């Protein structure tokens, strides 16, 4: 009964938050500019939750996450630009973007996920550069893709309900996976891959599972991004974008979905807020301020904002917040 009440409180809280934000947007309290920033922050959240599954929970160091983000974006954009901007083609495009990223992740994951640590990071980094070069020359495959000039004319179909509920579903998917037997196997691989292998866990299989699902979420985020701005450019999916998402996962706390979500939304709004308060001649200094904030945070709290912990629903229904055993090196009770 207690677990049911916590789930009910969670569902009501999420629906209430959605209604509140929708009302604020419709009444103009949240302007068009900040509404679009909010949409972007939720898209980045979906992508970051995918990397959190790969690195934070499964322990696989990936530096090519933006490549799958780009694969999903270009696949989804190509479908709606070619077939039309009807809602059913939009749904097909999002599914195709996530599916294409998952398929590519599966194909390259079979050989490279046998690597570990820095070697895996270098392999995914190399794949990211390959995808960037392919996107730059994609017009030679199909003029519709635009190549280095970028893809224009994508229907602008991404709205707040799509990104909000997409982010909610991404968090629920990863949360439920982590608390399943598959998730516990991924956590054991992260903590000690050799020990997990000795205990009979098929480590490559579970690493591939986390990698494919995480990259699929990046592809879904890419599809939403493509239909938010109606324009794609290969520069939006380079190594620096992979580094941005990696920073979100690390700063939020490895193994903490709460930290990933809070950090993703916070960093996107921080960048845009700095863009608004700095004079035009000093606009580039926002990157310096942003970097200083990151450095100070890592020095003062190297374990990240949440340190592997999650916000528990017990805070809402009364009682002490529970601690979850998913953070790297963290111990405690599992929260509902």
CSV table of C-alpha atoms in Angstrom, one decimal:
chain,number,residue,atom,x,y,z
A,1,UNK,CA,0.0,0.0,0.0
A,2,UNK,CA,2.8,2.4,0.9
A,3,UNK,CA,4.6,1.7,-2.4
A,4,UNK,CA,1.3,2.3,-4.3
A,5,UNK,CA,0.8,5.6,-2.5
A,6,UNK,CA,4.3,6.7,-3.4
A,7,UNK,CA,3.7,5.8,-7.1
A,8,UNK,CA,0.5,7.7,-7.0
A,9,UNK,CA,2.2,10.8,-5.5
A,10,UNK,CA,4.9,10.6,-8.2
A,11,UNK,CA,2.3,10.4,-11.0
A,12,UNK,CA,0.3,13.3,-9.6
A,13,UNK,CA,3.4,15.3,-9.1
A,14,UNK,CA,4.6,14.8,-12.7
A,15,UNK,CA,1.2,15.6,-14.2
A,16,UNK,CA,0.9,18.6,-11.9
A,17,UNK,CA,4.3,19.9,-13.0
A,18,UNK,CA,3.4,19.5,-16.6
A,19,UNK,CA,0.1,21.4,-16.2
A,20,UNK,CA,1.9,24.2,-14.3
A,21,UNK,CA,4.6,24.6,-16.9
A,22,UNK,CA,2.1,24.4,-19.7
A,23,UNK,CA,-0.1,27.2,-18.1
A,24,UNK,CA,3.0,29.4,-17.5
A,25,UNK,CA,3.9,29.0,-21.2
A,26,UNK,CA,0.4,29.7,-22.5
A,27,UNK,CA,-0.1,32.7,-20.3
A,28,UNK,CA,3.2,34.3,-21.4
A,29,UNK,CA,4.8,34.1,-18.0
A,30,UNK,CA,7.5,32.0,-19.6
A,31,UNK,CA,8.3,33.8,-22.9
A,32,UNK,CA,8.8,32.2,-26.3
A,33,UNK,CA,12.6,32.4,-26.0
A,34,UNK,CA,12.8,30.7,-22.5
A,35,UNK,CA,10.2,28.2,-23.6
A,36,UNK,CA,12.4,27.1,-26.4
A,37,UNK,CA,15.4,26.9,-24.0
A,38,UNK,CA,13.2,24.7,-21.8
A,39,UNK,CA,12.5,22.4,-24.7
A,40,UNK,CA,16.2,22.2,-25.5
A,41,UNK,CA,17.1,21.4,-21.9
A,42,UNK,CA,14.6,18.5,-21.9
A,43,UNK,CA,16.0,17.2,-25.1
A,44,UNK,CA,19.5,17.3,-23.7
A,45,UNK,CA,18.2,15.6,-20.6
A,46,UNK,CA,17.0,12.6,-22.7
A,47,UNK,CA,20.4,12.3,-24.3
A,48,UNK,CA,22.2,12.7,-21.0
A,49,UNK,CA,20.0,10.0,-19.4
A,50,UNK,CA,21.1,7.7,-22.2
A,51,UNK,CA,24.8,8.4,-21.4
A,52,UNK,CA,24.1,8.0,-17.7
A,53,UNK,CA,23.0,4.5,-18.4
A,54,UNK,CA,26.1,3.7,-20.4
A,55,UNK,CA,28.7,5.4,-18.2
A,56,UNK,CA,27.1,6.1,-14.9
A,57,UNK,CA,25.4,2.7,-14.4
A,58,UNK,CA,27.3,0.3,-16.7
A,59,UNK,CA,30.7,1.9,-16.4
A,60,UNK,CA,31.4,2.1,-20.2
A,61,UNK,CA,33.5,5.2,-20.9
A,62,UNK,CA,32.0,6.7,-24.2
A,63,UNK,CA,33.2,9.8,-25.9
A,64,UNK,CA,31.1,9.5,-29.1
A,65,UNK,CA,27.6,10.0,-27.7
A,66,UNK,CA,27.0,13.0,-30.0
A,67,UNK,CA,27.5,10.8,-33.0
A,68,UNK,CA,24.4,8.8,-32.1
A,69,UNK,CA,22.6,12.0,-31.3
A,70,UNK,CA,23.4,13.1,-34.9
A,71,UNK,CA,22.4,9.8,-36.5
A,72,UNK,CA,19.0,10.1,-34.9
A,73,UNK,CA,18.6,13.7,-35.9
A,74,UNK,CA,19.5,13.2,-39.5
A,75,UNK,CA,17.5,10.0,-39.9
A,76,UNK,CA,14.4,11.6,-38.4
A,77,UNK,CA,14.9,14.9,-40.3
A,78,UNK,CA,15.3,13.0,-43.6
A,79,UNK,CA,12.1,11.1,-43.2
A,80,UNK,CA,9.8,14.0,-42.4
A,81,UNK,CA,11.5,16.3,-45.0
A,82,UNK,CA,11.0,13.6,-47.7
A,83,UNK,CA,7.6,12.1,-46.7
A,84,UNK,CA,5.9,15.2,-45.2
A,85,UNK,CA,5.2,16.8,-41.9
A,86,UNK,CA,2.1,14.9,-40.9
A,87,UNK,CA,2.0,13.7,-37.3
A,88,UNK,CA,2.2,10.0,-38.2
A,89,UNK,CA,5.4,10.6,-40.2
A,90,UNK,CA,6.7,12.5,-37.2
A,91,UNK,CA,6.2,9.5,-34.9
A,92,UNK,CA,7.7,7.2,-37.5
A,93,UNK,CA,10.7,9.6,-37.8
A,94,UNK,CA,11.3,9.6,-34.1
A,95,UNK,CA,11.1,5.9,-33.9
A,96,UNK,CA,13.4,5.5,-36.9
A,97,UNK,CA,15.9,7.9,-35.4
A,98,UNK,CA,16.1,6.0,-32.1
A,99,UNK,CA,16.1,2.7,-34.1
A,100,UNK,CA,18.9,3.8,-36.4
A,101,UNK,CA,21.1,4.9,-33.5
A,102,UNK,CA,20.4,1.7,-31.6
A,103,UNK,CA,21.3,-0.4,-34.7
A,104,UNK,CA,24.5,1.4,-35.3
A,105,UNK,CA,25.4,1.1,-31.6
A,106,UNK,CA,24.8,-2.6,-31.7
A,107,UNK,CA,26.9,-3.1,-34.8
A,108,UNK,CA,29.9,-1.1,-33.5
A,109,UNK,CA,29.3,-2.3,-29.9
A,110,UNK,CA,30.0,-5.9,-30.7
A,111,UNK,CA,33.7,-5.3,-31.4
A,112,UNK,CA,34.5,-2.2,-29.3
A,113,UNK,CA,32.8,-3.2,-26.1
A,114,UNK,CA,35.3,-5.9,-25.6
A,115,UNK,CA,37.7,-3.0,-24.8
A,116,UNK,CA,37.8,-1.4,-21.4
A,117,UNK,CA,38.4,2.0,-19.8
A,118,UNK,CA,40.4,4.5,-21.8
A,119,UNK,CA,40.7,2.2,-24.8
A,120,UNK,CA,36.9,2.1,-25.1
A,121,UNK,CA,36.8,5.9,-24.9
A,122,UNK,CA,39.3,6.2,-27.7
A,123,UNK,CA,37.4,3.8,-29.9
A,124,UNK,CA,34.1,5.7,-29.4
A,125,UNK,CA,35.9,9.0,-29.9
A,126,UNK,CA,37.2,7.7,-33.3
A,127,UNK,CA,33.7,6.6,-34.2
A,128,UNK,CA,32.5,10.1,-33.4
A,129,UNK,CA,35.0,11.7,-35.8
A,130,UNK,CA,34.0,9.2,-38.5
A,131,UNK,CA,30.3,10.2,-38.2
A,132,UNK,CA,31.2,13.9,-38.2
A,133,UNK,CA,33.1,13.5,-41.5
A,134,UNK,CA,30.3,11.4,-43.0
A,135,UNK,CA,27.8,14.2,-42.1
A,136,UNK,CA,30.0,16.8,-43.6
A,137,UNK,CA,30.0,14.9,-46.9
A,138,UNK,CA,26.5,13.5,-46.7
A,139,UNK,CA,25.3,15.5,-49.7
A,140,UNK,CA,27.3,13.2,-51.9
A,141,UNK,CA,25.0,10.4,-50.7
A,142,UNK,CA,21.8,12.4,-50.9
A,143,UNK,CA,21.6,16.1,-51.7
A,144,UNK,CA,18.7,16.3,-49.2
A,145,UNK,CA,21.1,15.8,-46.3
A,146,UNK,CA,22.9,19.1,-47.1
A,147,UNK,CA,26.4,18.0,-46.3
A,148,UNK,CA,28.6,20.7,-44.7
A,149,UNK,CA,25.9,23.4,-45.6
A,150,UNK,CA,23.5,21.7,-43.2
A,151,UNK,CA,20.0,20.3,-43.7
A,152,UNK,CA,17.2,22.9,-44.2
A,153,UNK,CA,13.5,22.7,-44.4
A,154,UNK,CA,12.8,20.1,-41.7
A,155,UNK,CA,9.2,20.5,-40.4
A,156,UNK,CA,9.1,22.2,-37.0
A,157,UNK,CA,7.0,19.7,-35.1
A,158,UNK,CA,8.6,19.3,-31.7
A,159,UNK,CA,6.5,20.9,-29.0
A,160,UNK,CA,6.6,20.9,-25.2
A,161,UNK,CA,4.4,17.9,-24.6
A,162,UNK,CA,6.7,15.8,-26.8
A,163,UNK,CA,9.9,16.7,-25.0
A,164,UNK,CA,8.4,16.7,-21.5
A,165,UNK,CA,6.8,13.2,-21.7
A,166,UNK,CA,9.8,12.0,-23.7
A,167,UNK,CA,12.1,13.0,-20.9
A,168,UNK,CA,9.7,11.4,-18.3
A,169,UNK,CA,9.6,8.1,-20.3
A,170,UNK,CA,13.4,8.1,-20.7
A,171,UNK,CA,13.9,8.5,-16.9
A,172,UNK,CA,11.3,5.8,-16.2
A,173,UNK,CA,12.9,3.4,-18.7
A,174,UNK,CA,16.4,3.7,-17.2
A,175,UNK,CA,15.1,3.8,-13.6
A,176,UNK,CA,13.2,0.5,-14.1
A,177,UNK,CA,16.1,-1.1,-15.9
A,178,UNK,CA,18.5,-0.2,-13.2
A,179,UNK,CA,16.2,-1.7,-10.5
A,180,UNK,CA,15.8,-4.9,-12.5
A,181,UNK,CA,18.0,-8.0,-12.6
A,182,UNK,CA,19.5,-6.7,-15.8
A,183,UNK,CA,20.3,-3.4,-14.1
A,184,UNK,CA,22.0,-5.2,-11.2
A,185,UNK,CA,24.1,-7.1,-13.7
A,186,UNK,CA,25.2,-3.8,-15.3
A,187,UNK,CA,26.1,-2.4,-11.9
A,188,UNK,CA,28.2,-5.4,-11.1
A,189,UNK,CA,30.0,-5.0,-14.5
A,190,UNK,CA,30.7,-1.3,-13.6
A,191,UNK,CA,32.0,-2.2,-10.1
A,192,UNK,CA,34.3,-5.1,-11.1
A,193,UNK,CA,34.0,-6.6,-14.6
A,194,UNK,CA,36.4,-9.4,-13.8
A,195,UNK,CA,34.5,-10.5,-10.7
A,196,UNK,CA,31.2,-10.2,-12.6
A,197,UNK,CA,32.6,-12.5,-15.3
A,198,UNK,CA,33.8,-15.0,-12.8
A,199,UNK,CA,30.3,-15.1,-11.2
A,200,UNK,CA,28.9,-16.1,-14.5
A,201,UNK,CA,27.5,-12.8,-15.8
A,202,UNK,CA,27.8,-12.4,-19.5
A,203,UNK,CA,29.6,-9.0,-19.3
A,204,UNK,CA,29.7,-8.3,-23.0
A,205,UNK,CA,26.0,-8.9,-23.4
A,206,UNK,CA,25.0,-6.6,-20.6
A,207,UNK,CA,27.5,-3.9,-21.7
A,208,UNK,CA,25.9,-4.1,-25.2
A,209,UNK,CA,22.4,-3.9,-23.7
A,210,UNK,CA,23.3,-0.7,-21.9
A,211,UNK,CA,25.1,0.8,-24.8
A,212,UNK,CA,22.3,0.1,-27.3
A,213,UNK,CA,19.6,1.5,-25.1
A,214,UNK,CA,21.6,4.5,-24.1
A,215,UNK,CA,22.5,5.3,-27.7
A,216,UNK,CA,18.8,4.7,-28.7
A,217,UNK,CA,17.8,7.5,-26.2
A,218,UNK,CA,20.4,9.7,-27.8
A,219,UNK,CA,18.9,9.0,-31.2
A,220,UNK,CA,15.4,9.9,-29.9
A,221,UNK,CA,16.7,13.1,-28.5
A,222,UNK,CA,18.3,13.9,-31.9
A,223,UNK,CA,15.0,13.3,-33.7
A,224,UNK,CA,13.3,15.8,-31.3
A,225,UNK,CA,16.1,18.3,-31.8
A,226,UNK,CA,15.9,18.1,-35.6
A,227,UNK,CA,12.2,19.1,-35.4
A,228,UNK,CA,12.7,21.8,-32.8
A,229,UNK,CA,14.9,24.2,-34.9
A,230,UNK,CA,14.1,22.8,-38.4
A,231,UNK,CA,17.9,23.0,-39.3
A,232,UNK,CA,20.7,20.6,-38.8
A,233,UNK,CA,24.5,21.2,-39.2
A,234,UNK,CA,27.3,18.6,-38.6
A,235,UNK,CA,29.0,21.0,-36.2
A,236,UNK,CA,26.2,20.4,-33.8
A,237,UNK,CA,27.3,16.8,-33.4
A,238,UNK,CA,31.1,17.1,-33.0
A,239,UNK,CA,33.3,15.9,-30.2
A,240,UNK,CA,32.6,19.0,-28.0
A,241,UNK,CA,28.9,18.0,-27.9
A,242,UNK,CA,29.9,14.6,-26.6
A,243,UNK,CA,32.0,16.3,-24.0
A,244,UNK,CA,29.1,18.5,-22.9
A,245,UNK,CA,26.9,15.5,-22.2
A,246,UNK,CA,29.7,13.7,-20.5
A,247,UNK,CA,30.2,16.7,-18.2
A,248,UNK,CA,26.5,16.6,-17.3
A,249,UNK,CA,26.7,13.0,-16.3
A,250,UNK,CA,29.9,13.4,-14.2
A,251,UNK,CA,28.8,16.7,-12.6
A,252,UNK,CA,25.4,15.3,-11.7
A,253,UNK,CA,27.1,12.3,-10.1
A,254,UNK,CA,27.8,8.9,-11.7
A,255,UNK,CA,24.9,6.6,-11.1
A,256,UNK,CA,22.4,9.3,-10.2
A,257,UNK,CA,19.5,10.0,-12.6
A,258,UNK,CA,18.4,12.8,-10.4
A,259,UNK,CA,21.8,14.5,-10.7
A,260,UNK,CA,21.8,14.0,-14.5
A,261,UNK,CA,18.4,15.6,-14.9
A,262,UNK,CA,19.1,18.5,-12.6
A,263,UNK,CA,22.5,19.2,-14.1
A,264,UNK,CA,21.3,18.9,-17.7
A,265,UNK,CA,18.5,21.4,-17.2
A,266,UNK,CA,20.6,23.7,-15.1
A,267,UNK,CA,23.6,23.9,-17.4
A,268,UNK,CA,21.4,24.7,-20.5
A,269,UNK,CA,19.7,27.5,-18.6
A,270,UNK,CA,23.0,28.7,-17.2
A,271,UNK,CA,24.5,29.1,-20.6
A,272,UNK,CA,21.5,31.0,-22.0
A,273,UNK,CA,21.3,33.2,-18.8
A,274,UNK,CA,24.9,34.2,-19.2
A,275,UNK,CA,24.2,35.0,-22.9
A,276,UNK,CA,21.5,37.4,-21.7
A,277,UNK,CA,23.4,39.3,-18.9
A,278,UNK,CA,26.8,39.7,-20.5
A,279,UNK,CA,27.4,42.7,-22.9
A,280,UNK,CA,27.6,41.9,-26.5
A,281,UNK,CA,31.4,42.6,-26.6
A,282,UNK,CA,32.0,40.1,-23.8
A,283,UNK,CA,29.6,37.4,-24.9
A,284,UNK,CA,32.4,34.9,-25.4
A,285,UNK,CA,33.3,35.3,-21.8
A,286,UNK,CA,30.3,33.2,-20.9
A,287,UNK,CA,32.3,30.1,-21.9
A,288,UNK,CA,35.0,31.2,-19.5
A,289,UNK,CA,32.5,31.8,-16.6
A,290,UNK,CA,30.9,28.5,-17.4
A,291,UNK,CA,34.2,26.7,-17.3
A,292,UNK,CA,35.2,28.3,-13.9
A,293,UNK,CA,31.9,27.2,-12.4
A,294,UNK,CA,32.6,23.6,-13.6
A,295,UNK,CA,36.1,23.7,-12.1
A,296,UNK,CA,35.0,25.0,-8.8
A,297,UNK,CA,32.2,22.5,-8.6
A,298,UNK,CA,34.6,19.6,-9.3
A,299,UNK,CA,37.1,20.8,-6.7
A,300,UNK,CA,34.5,21.3,-4.0
A,301,UNK,CA,32.4,18.3,-4.8
A,302,UNK,CA,34.3,15.8,-7.0
A,303,UNK,CA,31.6,13.1,-6.5
A,304,UNK,CA,29.1,15.3,-8.3
A,305,UNK,CA,26.0,17.1,-7.2
A,306,UNK,CA,24.1,14.0,-6.0
A,307,UNK,CA,27.1,11.7,-5.4
A,308,UNK,CA,25.2,8.6,-6.7
A,309,UNK,CA,22.1,9.3,-4.6
A,310,UNK,CA,18.5,9.9,-5.8
A,311,UNK,CA,15.7,12.0,-4.5
A,312,UNK,CA,13.3,9.7,-2.8
A,313,UNK,CA,9.5,9.9,-2.9
A,314,UNK,CA,9.6,9.5,0.8
A,315,UNK,CA,10.4,13.2,1.0
A,316,UNK,CA,7.0,13.9,-0.6
A,317,UNK,CA,4.9,11.4,1.4
A,318,UNK,CA,6.7,11.9,4.7
A,319,UNK,CA,9.8,10.2,6.2
A,320,UNK,CA,13.5,10.3,5.7
A,321,UNK,CA,14.8,10.3,2.2
A,322,UNK,CA,16.2,6.9,1.1
A,323,UNK,CA,19.5,6.3,-0.5
A,324,UNK,CA,19.9,4.2,-3.6
A,325,UNK,CA,22.7,1.7,-4.3
A,326,UNK,CA,23.5,2.8,-7.8
A,327,UNK,CA,26.2,5.5,-7.3
A,328,UNK,CA,29.8,4.5,-7.8
A,329,UNK,CA,31.1,3.4,-4.5
A,330,UNK,CA,27.8,4.4,-2.7
A,331,UNK,CA,26.1,2.2,-0.2
A,332,UNK,CA,22.7,2.5,1.3
A,333,UNK,CA,19.1,1.4,1.1
A,334,UNK,CA,17.2,1.1,-2.2
A,335,UNK,CA,14.5,3.7,-2.6
A,336,UNK,CA,11.1,3.0,-4.0
